[in-house]
GROMACS .gro file of C-alpha atoms in nm:
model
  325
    1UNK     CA    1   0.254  -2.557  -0.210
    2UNK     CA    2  -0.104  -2.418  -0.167
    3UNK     CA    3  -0.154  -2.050  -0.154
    4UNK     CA    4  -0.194  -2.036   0.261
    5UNK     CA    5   0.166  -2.243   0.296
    6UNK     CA    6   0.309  -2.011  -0.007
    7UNK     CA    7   0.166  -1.695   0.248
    8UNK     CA    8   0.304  -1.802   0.548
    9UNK     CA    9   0.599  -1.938   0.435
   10UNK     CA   10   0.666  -1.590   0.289
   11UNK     CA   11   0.541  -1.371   0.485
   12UNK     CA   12   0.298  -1.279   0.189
   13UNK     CA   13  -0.082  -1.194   0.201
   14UNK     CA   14  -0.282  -1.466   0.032
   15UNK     CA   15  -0.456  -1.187  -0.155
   16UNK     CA   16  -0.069  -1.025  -0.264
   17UNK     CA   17  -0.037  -1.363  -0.424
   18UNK     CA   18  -0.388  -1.391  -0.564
   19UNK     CA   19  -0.319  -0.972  -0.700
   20UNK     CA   20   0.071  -1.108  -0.838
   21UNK     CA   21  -0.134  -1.428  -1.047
   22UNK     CA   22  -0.398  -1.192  -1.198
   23UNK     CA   23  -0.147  -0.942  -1.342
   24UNK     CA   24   0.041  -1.213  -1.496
   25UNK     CA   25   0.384  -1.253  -1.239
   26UNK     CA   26   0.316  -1.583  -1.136
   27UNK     CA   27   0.071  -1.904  -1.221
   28UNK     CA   28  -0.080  -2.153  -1.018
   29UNK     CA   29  -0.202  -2.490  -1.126
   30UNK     CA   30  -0.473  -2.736  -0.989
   31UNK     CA   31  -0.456  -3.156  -0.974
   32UNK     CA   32  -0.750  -3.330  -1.023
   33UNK     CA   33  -0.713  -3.472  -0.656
   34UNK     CA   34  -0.699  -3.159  -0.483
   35UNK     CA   35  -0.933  -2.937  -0.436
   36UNK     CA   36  -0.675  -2.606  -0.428
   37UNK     CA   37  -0.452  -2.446  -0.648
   38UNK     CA   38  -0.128  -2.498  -0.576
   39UNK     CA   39   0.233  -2.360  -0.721
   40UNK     CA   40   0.520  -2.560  -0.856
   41UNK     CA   41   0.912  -2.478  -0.752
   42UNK     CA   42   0.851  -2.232  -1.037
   43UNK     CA   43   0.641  -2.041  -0.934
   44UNK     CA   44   0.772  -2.037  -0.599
   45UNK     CA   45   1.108  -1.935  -0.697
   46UNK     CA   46   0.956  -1.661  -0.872
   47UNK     CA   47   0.778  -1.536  -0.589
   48UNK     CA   48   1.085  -1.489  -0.431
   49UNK     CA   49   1.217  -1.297  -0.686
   50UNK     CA   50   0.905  -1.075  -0.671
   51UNK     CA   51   0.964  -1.042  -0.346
   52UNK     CA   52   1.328  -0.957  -0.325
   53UNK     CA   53   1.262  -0.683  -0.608
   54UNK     CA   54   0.979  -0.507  -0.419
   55UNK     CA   55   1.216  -0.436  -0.105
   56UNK     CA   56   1.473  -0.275  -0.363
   57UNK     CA   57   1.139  -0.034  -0.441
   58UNK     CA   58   1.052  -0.162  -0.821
   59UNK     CA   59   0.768  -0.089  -0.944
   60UNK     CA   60   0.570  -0.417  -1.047
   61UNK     CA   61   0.560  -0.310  -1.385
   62UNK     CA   62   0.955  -0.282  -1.415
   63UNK     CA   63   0.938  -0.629  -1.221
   64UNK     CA   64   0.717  -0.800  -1.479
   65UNK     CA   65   0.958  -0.666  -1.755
   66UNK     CA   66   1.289  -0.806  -1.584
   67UNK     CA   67   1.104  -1.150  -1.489
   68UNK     CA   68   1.032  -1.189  -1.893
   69UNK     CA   69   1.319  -1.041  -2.052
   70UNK     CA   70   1.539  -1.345  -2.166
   71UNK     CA   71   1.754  -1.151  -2.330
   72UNK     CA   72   1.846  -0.892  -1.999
   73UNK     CA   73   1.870  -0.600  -2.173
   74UNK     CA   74   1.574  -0.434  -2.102
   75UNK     CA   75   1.647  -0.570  -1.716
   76UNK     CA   76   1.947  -0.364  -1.746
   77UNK     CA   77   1.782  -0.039  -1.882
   78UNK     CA   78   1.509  -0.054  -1.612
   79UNK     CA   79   1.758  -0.098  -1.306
   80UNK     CA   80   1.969   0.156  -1.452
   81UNK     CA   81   1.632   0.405  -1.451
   82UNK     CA   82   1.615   0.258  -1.092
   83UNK     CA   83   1.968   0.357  -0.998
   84UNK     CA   84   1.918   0.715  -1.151
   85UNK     CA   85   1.635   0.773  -0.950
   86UNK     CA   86   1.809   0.658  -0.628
   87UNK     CA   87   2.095   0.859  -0.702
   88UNK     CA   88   1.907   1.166  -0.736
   89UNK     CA   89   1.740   1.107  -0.394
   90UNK     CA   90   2.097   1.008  -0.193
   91UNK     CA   91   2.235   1.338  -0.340
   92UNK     CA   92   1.931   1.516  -0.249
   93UNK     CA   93   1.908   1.377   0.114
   94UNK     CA   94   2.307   1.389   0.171
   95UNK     CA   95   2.266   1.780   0.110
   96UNK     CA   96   2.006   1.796   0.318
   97UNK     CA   97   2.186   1.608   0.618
   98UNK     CA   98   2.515   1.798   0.538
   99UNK     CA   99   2.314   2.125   0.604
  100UNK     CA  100   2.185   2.042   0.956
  101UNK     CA  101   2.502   1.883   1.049
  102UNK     CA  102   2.663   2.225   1.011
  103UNK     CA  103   2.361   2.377   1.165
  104UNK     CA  104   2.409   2.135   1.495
  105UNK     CA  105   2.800   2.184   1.452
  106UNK     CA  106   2.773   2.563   1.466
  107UNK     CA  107   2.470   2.590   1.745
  108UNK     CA  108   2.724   2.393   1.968
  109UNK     CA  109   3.047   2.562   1.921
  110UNK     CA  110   2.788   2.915   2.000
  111UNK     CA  111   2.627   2.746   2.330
  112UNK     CA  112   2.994   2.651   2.424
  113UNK     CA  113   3.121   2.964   2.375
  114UNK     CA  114   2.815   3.143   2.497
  115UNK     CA  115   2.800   3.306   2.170
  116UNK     CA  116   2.385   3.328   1.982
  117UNK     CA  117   2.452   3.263   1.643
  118UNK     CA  118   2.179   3.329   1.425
  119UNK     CA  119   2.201   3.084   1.167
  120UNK     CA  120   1.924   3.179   0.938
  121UNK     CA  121   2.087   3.505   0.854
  122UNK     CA  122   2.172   3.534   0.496
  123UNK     CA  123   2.556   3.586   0.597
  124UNK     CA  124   2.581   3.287   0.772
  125UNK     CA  125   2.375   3.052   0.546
  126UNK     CA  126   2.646   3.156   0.306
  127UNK     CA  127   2.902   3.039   0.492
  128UNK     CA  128   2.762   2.694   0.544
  129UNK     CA  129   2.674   2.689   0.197
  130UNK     CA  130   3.072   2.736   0.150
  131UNK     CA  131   3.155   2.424   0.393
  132UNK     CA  132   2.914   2.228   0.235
  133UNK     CA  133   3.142   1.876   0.139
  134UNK     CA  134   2.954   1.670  -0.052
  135UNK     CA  135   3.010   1.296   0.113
  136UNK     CA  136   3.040   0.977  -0.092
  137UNK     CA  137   2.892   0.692  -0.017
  138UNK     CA  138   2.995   0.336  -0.067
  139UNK     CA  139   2.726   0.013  -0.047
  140UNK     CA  140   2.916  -0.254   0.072
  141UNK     CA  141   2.983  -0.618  -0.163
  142UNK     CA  142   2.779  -0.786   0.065
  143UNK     CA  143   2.444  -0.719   0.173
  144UNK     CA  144   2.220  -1.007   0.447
  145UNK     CA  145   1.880  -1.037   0.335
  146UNK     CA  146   1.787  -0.917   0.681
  147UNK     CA  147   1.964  -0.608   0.620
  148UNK     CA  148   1.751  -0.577   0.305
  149UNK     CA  149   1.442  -0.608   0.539
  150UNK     CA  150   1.603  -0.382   0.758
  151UNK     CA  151   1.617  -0.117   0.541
  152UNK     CA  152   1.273  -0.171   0.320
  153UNK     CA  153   1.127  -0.192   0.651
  154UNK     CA  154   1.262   0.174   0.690
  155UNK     CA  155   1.187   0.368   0.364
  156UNK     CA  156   0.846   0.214   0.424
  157UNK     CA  157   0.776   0.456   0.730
  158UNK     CA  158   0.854   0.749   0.598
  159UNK     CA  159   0.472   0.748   0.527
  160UNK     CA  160   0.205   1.004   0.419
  161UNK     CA  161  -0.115   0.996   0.626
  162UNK     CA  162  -0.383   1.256   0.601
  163UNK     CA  163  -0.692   1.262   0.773
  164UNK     CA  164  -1.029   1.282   0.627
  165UNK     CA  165  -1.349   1.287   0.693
  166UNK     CA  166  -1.613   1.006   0.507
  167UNK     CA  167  -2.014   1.135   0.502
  168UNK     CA  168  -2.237   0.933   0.601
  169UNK     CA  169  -2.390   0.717   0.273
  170UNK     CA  170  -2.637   0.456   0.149
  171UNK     CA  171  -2.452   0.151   0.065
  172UNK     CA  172  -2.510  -0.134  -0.179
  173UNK     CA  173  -2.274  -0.416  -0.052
  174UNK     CA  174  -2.149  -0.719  -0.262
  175UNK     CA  175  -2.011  -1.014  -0.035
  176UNK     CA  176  -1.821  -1.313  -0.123
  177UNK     CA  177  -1.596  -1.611   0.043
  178UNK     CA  178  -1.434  -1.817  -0.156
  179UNK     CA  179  -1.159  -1.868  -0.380
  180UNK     CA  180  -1.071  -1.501  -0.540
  181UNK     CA  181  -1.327  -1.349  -0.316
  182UNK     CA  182  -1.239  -0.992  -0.438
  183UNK     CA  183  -1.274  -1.070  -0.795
  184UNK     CA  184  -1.611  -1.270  -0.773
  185UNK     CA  185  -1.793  -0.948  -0.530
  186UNK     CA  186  -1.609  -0.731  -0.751
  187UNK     CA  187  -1.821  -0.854  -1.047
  188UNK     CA  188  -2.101  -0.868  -0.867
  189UNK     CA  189  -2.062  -0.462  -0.778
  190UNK     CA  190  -1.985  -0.411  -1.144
  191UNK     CA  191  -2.328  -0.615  -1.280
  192UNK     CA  192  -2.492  -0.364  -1.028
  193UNK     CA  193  -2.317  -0.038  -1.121
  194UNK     CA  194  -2.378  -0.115  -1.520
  195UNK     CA  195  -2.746  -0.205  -1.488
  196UNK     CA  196  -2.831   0.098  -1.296
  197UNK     CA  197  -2.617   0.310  -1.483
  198UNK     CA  198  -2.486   0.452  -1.145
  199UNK     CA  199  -2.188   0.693  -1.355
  200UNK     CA  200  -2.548   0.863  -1.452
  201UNK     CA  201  -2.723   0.845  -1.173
  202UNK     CA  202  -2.492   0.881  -0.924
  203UNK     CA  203  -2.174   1.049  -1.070
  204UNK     CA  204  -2.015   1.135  -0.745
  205UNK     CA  205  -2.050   0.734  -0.640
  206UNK     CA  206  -1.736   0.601  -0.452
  207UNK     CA  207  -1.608   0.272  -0.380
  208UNK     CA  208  -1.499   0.111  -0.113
  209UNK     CA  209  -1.405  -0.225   0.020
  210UNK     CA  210  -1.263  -0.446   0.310
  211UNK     CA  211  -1.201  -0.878   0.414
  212UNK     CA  212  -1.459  -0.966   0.530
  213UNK     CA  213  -1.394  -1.231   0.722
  214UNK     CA  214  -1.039  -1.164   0.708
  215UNK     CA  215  -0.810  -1.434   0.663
  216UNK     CA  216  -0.733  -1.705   0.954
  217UNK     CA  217  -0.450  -1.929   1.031
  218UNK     CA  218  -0.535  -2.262   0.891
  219UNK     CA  219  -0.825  -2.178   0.639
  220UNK     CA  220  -0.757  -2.181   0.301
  221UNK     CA  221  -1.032  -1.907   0.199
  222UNK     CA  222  -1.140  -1.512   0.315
  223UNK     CA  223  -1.396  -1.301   0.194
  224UNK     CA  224  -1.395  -0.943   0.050
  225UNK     CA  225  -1.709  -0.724   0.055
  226UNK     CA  226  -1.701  -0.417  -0.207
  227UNK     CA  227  -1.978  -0.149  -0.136
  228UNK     CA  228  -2.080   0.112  -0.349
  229UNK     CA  229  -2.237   0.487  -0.270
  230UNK     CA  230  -2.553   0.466  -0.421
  231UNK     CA  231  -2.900   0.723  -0.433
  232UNK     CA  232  -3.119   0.645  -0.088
  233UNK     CA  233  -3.377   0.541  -0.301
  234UNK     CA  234  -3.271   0.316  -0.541
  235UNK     CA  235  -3.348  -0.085  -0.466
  236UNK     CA  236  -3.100  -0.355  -0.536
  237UNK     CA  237  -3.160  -0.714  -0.598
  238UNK     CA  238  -2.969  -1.052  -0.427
  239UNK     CA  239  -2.711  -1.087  -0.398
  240UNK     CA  240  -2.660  -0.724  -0.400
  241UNK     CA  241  -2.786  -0.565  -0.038
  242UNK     CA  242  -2.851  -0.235   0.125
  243UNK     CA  243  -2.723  -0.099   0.425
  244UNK     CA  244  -2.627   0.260   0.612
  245UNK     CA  245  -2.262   0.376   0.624
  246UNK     CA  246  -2.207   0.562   0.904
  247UNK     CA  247  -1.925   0.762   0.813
  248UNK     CA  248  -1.656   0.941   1.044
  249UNK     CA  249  -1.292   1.056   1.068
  250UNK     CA  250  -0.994   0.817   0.893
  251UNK     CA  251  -0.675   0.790   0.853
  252UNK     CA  252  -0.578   0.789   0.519
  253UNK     CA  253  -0.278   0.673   0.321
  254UNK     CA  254  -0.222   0.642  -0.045
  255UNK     CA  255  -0.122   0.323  -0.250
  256UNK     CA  256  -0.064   0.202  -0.613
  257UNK     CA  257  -0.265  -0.101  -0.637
  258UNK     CA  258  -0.095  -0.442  -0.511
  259UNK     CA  259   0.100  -0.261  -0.230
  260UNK     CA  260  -0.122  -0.433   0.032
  261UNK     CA  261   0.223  -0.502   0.237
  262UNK     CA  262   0.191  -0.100   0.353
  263UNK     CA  263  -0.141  -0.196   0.574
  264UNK     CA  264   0.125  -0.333   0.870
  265UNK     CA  265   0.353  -0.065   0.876
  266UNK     CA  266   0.017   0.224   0.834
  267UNK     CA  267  -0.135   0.038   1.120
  268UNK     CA  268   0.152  -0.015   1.313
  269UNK     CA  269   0.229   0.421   1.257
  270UNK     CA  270  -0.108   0.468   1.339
  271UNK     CA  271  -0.082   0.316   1.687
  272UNK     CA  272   0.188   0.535   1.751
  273UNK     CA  273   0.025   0.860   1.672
  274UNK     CA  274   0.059   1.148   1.934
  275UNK     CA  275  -0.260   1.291   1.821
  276UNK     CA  276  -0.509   1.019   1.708
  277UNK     CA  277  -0.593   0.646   1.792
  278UNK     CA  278  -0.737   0.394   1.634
  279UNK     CA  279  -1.151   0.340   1.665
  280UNK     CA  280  -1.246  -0.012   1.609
  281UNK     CA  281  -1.629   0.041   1.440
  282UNK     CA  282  -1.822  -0.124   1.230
  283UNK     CA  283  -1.780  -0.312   0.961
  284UNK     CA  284  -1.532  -0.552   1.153
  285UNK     CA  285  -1.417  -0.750   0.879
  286UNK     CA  286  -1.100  -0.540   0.910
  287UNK     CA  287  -1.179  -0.331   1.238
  288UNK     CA  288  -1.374  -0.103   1.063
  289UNK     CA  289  -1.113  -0.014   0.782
  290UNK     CA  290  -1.157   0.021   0.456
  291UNK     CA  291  -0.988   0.016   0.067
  292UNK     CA  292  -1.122   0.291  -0.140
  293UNK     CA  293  -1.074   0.292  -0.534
  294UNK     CA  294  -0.982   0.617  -0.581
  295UNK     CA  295  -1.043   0.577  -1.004
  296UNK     CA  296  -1.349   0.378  -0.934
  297UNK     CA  297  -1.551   0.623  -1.207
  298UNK     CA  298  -1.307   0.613  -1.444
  299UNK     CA  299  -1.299   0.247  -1.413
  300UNK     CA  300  -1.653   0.139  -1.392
  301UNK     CA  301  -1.704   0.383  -1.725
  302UNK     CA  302  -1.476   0.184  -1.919
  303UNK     CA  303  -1.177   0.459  -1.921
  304UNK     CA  304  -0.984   0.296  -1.729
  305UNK     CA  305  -0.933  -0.110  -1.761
  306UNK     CA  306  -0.845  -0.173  -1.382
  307UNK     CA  307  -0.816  -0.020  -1.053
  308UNK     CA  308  -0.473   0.238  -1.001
  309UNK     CA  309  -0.499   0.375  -0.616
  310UNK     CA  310  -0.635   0.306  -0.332
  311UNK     CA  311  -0.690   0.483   0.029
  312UNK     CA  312  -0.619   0.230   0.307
  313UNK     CA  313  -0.835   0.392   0.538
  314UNK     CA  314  -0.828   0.371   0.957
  315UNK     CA  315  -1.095   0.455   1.177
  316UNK     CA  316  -0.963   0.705   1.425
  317UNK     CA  317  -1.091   0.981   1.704
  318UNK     CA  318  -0.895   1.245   1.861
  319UNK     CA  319  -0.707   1.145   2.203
  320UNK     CA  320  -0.851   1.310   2.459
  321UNK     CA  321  -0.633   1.505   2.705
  322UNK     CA  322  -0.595   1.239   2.972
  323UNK     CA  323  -0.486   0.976   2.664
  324UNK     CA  324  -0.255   1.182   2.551
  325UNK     CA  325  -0.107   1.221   2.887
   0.00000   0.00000   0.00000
């Protein structure tokens, strides 16, 4: 299969499965008759498995150490960490529930017998304290994959977005379609960064980047354009441009790198906002949104030996009374 029927076969982004090759998950392959990579039942099947393992929230470190541990026991260690962790969080959140359960049970045994019951007063919060029963939960033998979507699909909204302002800038841009179009602009950006010594010049530099085009039903190949915040003054050479960044209000959520799959569900949050909507504006490669490498100094100072965060970052502008309406 070639990359674009591996991506829509799985529902994957082309540049998930380009971001799953270059950390070492996966490998492609080329024939001398074709003019794409392409990947065997092997890697394939191991996509899946990739795939599977995300929705059960593990990290892609912990999934790169159960896909090459032959001898499981490692596996074992790191789903047991997993299960820990999980634990932790169902006892937290069942305490939680049991406490506003007994909040709603109490408010409506009051309202029915026209009685106020304050039940933030030490005396009472005592007594639900005391009726606290702490419930136990059984996952059933059998679990559909589409109940496995169902319920990735909900841990995945319970999403932080903040919203922050980006100043205007001065922008060298790097540009590139083509197989591995982030890599190739990416080095570009770097060849630019190191021969200006930008850390220096610059220290407060940021990075960000967006498709540009975006991907297309049918076409094999994107592109991905990186820019960097650079002085006003400074001149860049081709392939390396120079352009204004206007700057304005964003949406902003937080992701370890290779999480791409949280752009649907930030967008799809985002059009549901009471408060703000979404502002198509330049660049339009993505609408006007943006990646930014949050440990881009660290990085391009040698620090750091790849990219850890990034802000997936939406355009937005207040609603105005009448939208809201």
């Amino acid at each position: 299969m070639t990359i674009g029927e591996v991506s829509k076969e799985f529902f994957v982004s082309a540049r998930m499965i380009r971001y799953y090759e270059k950390i070492g998950l996966i490998e492609s392959s080329r024939r001398k008759e074709y003019a794409y990579r392409i990947y065997d039942e092997t890697a394939v099947k191991r996509l899946k498995q990739i795939i599977i393992l995300r929705k059960l929230r593990i990290s892609l470190k912990q999934i790169a150490v159960i896909l090459n541990d032959k001898e499981q026991f490692q596996a074992l260690e790191v789903l047991r960490e997993n299960m820990e962790t999980l634990d932790e969080e169902i006892n937290a959140l069942s305490t939680i529930r049991a406490i506003i359960d007994t909040f709603i049970h109490r408010l409506d045994v009051g309202i029915r017998g026209k009685i106020c019951v304050d039940i933030l007063e030490d005396n009472e919060l005592i007594a639900i304290a005391h009726a606290l029963i702490s419930p136990k939960y059984h996952l059933k033998e059998d679990c559909s994959v589409e109940e496995l979507n169902q319920a990735s699909e909900r841990m995945e909204q319970k999403m932080d977005i903040r919203f922050v302002y980006l100043p205007p800038a001065t922008v060298a841009t790097s540009q590139y379609v083509g197989e591995n179009p982030e890599e190739v602009s990416g080095d570009q950006l770097q060849a630019l960064i190191k021969e200006v010594d930008l850390p220096l010049k610059k220290p407060d530099f940021r990075v960000y980047g967006f498709n540009n085009p975006s991907p297309k039903e049918g076409e094999e190949f994107y592109g991905y354009e990186f820019w960097v915040t650079i002085p006003d003054d400074l001149e860049v050479k081709e392939p390396i441009s120079k352009k204004q960044f206007a700057g304005g209000i964003y949406a902003a959520h937080c992701i370890k790198m290779g999480d791409f799959h949280e752009w649907g569900v930030f967008f799809k949050q985002m059009q549901d906002h009471n408060e703000y909507e979404i502002e198509w504006r330049e660049p339009f490669g993505m609408g006007g949104s943006l990646e930014e490498h949050l440990n881009a100094f660290s990085y391009y100072t040698g620090k750091e030996s790849d990219f850890k965060q990034l802000d997936l970052l939406i355009p937005v502008k207040k609603k105005t009374d009448d939208a809201s309406e």
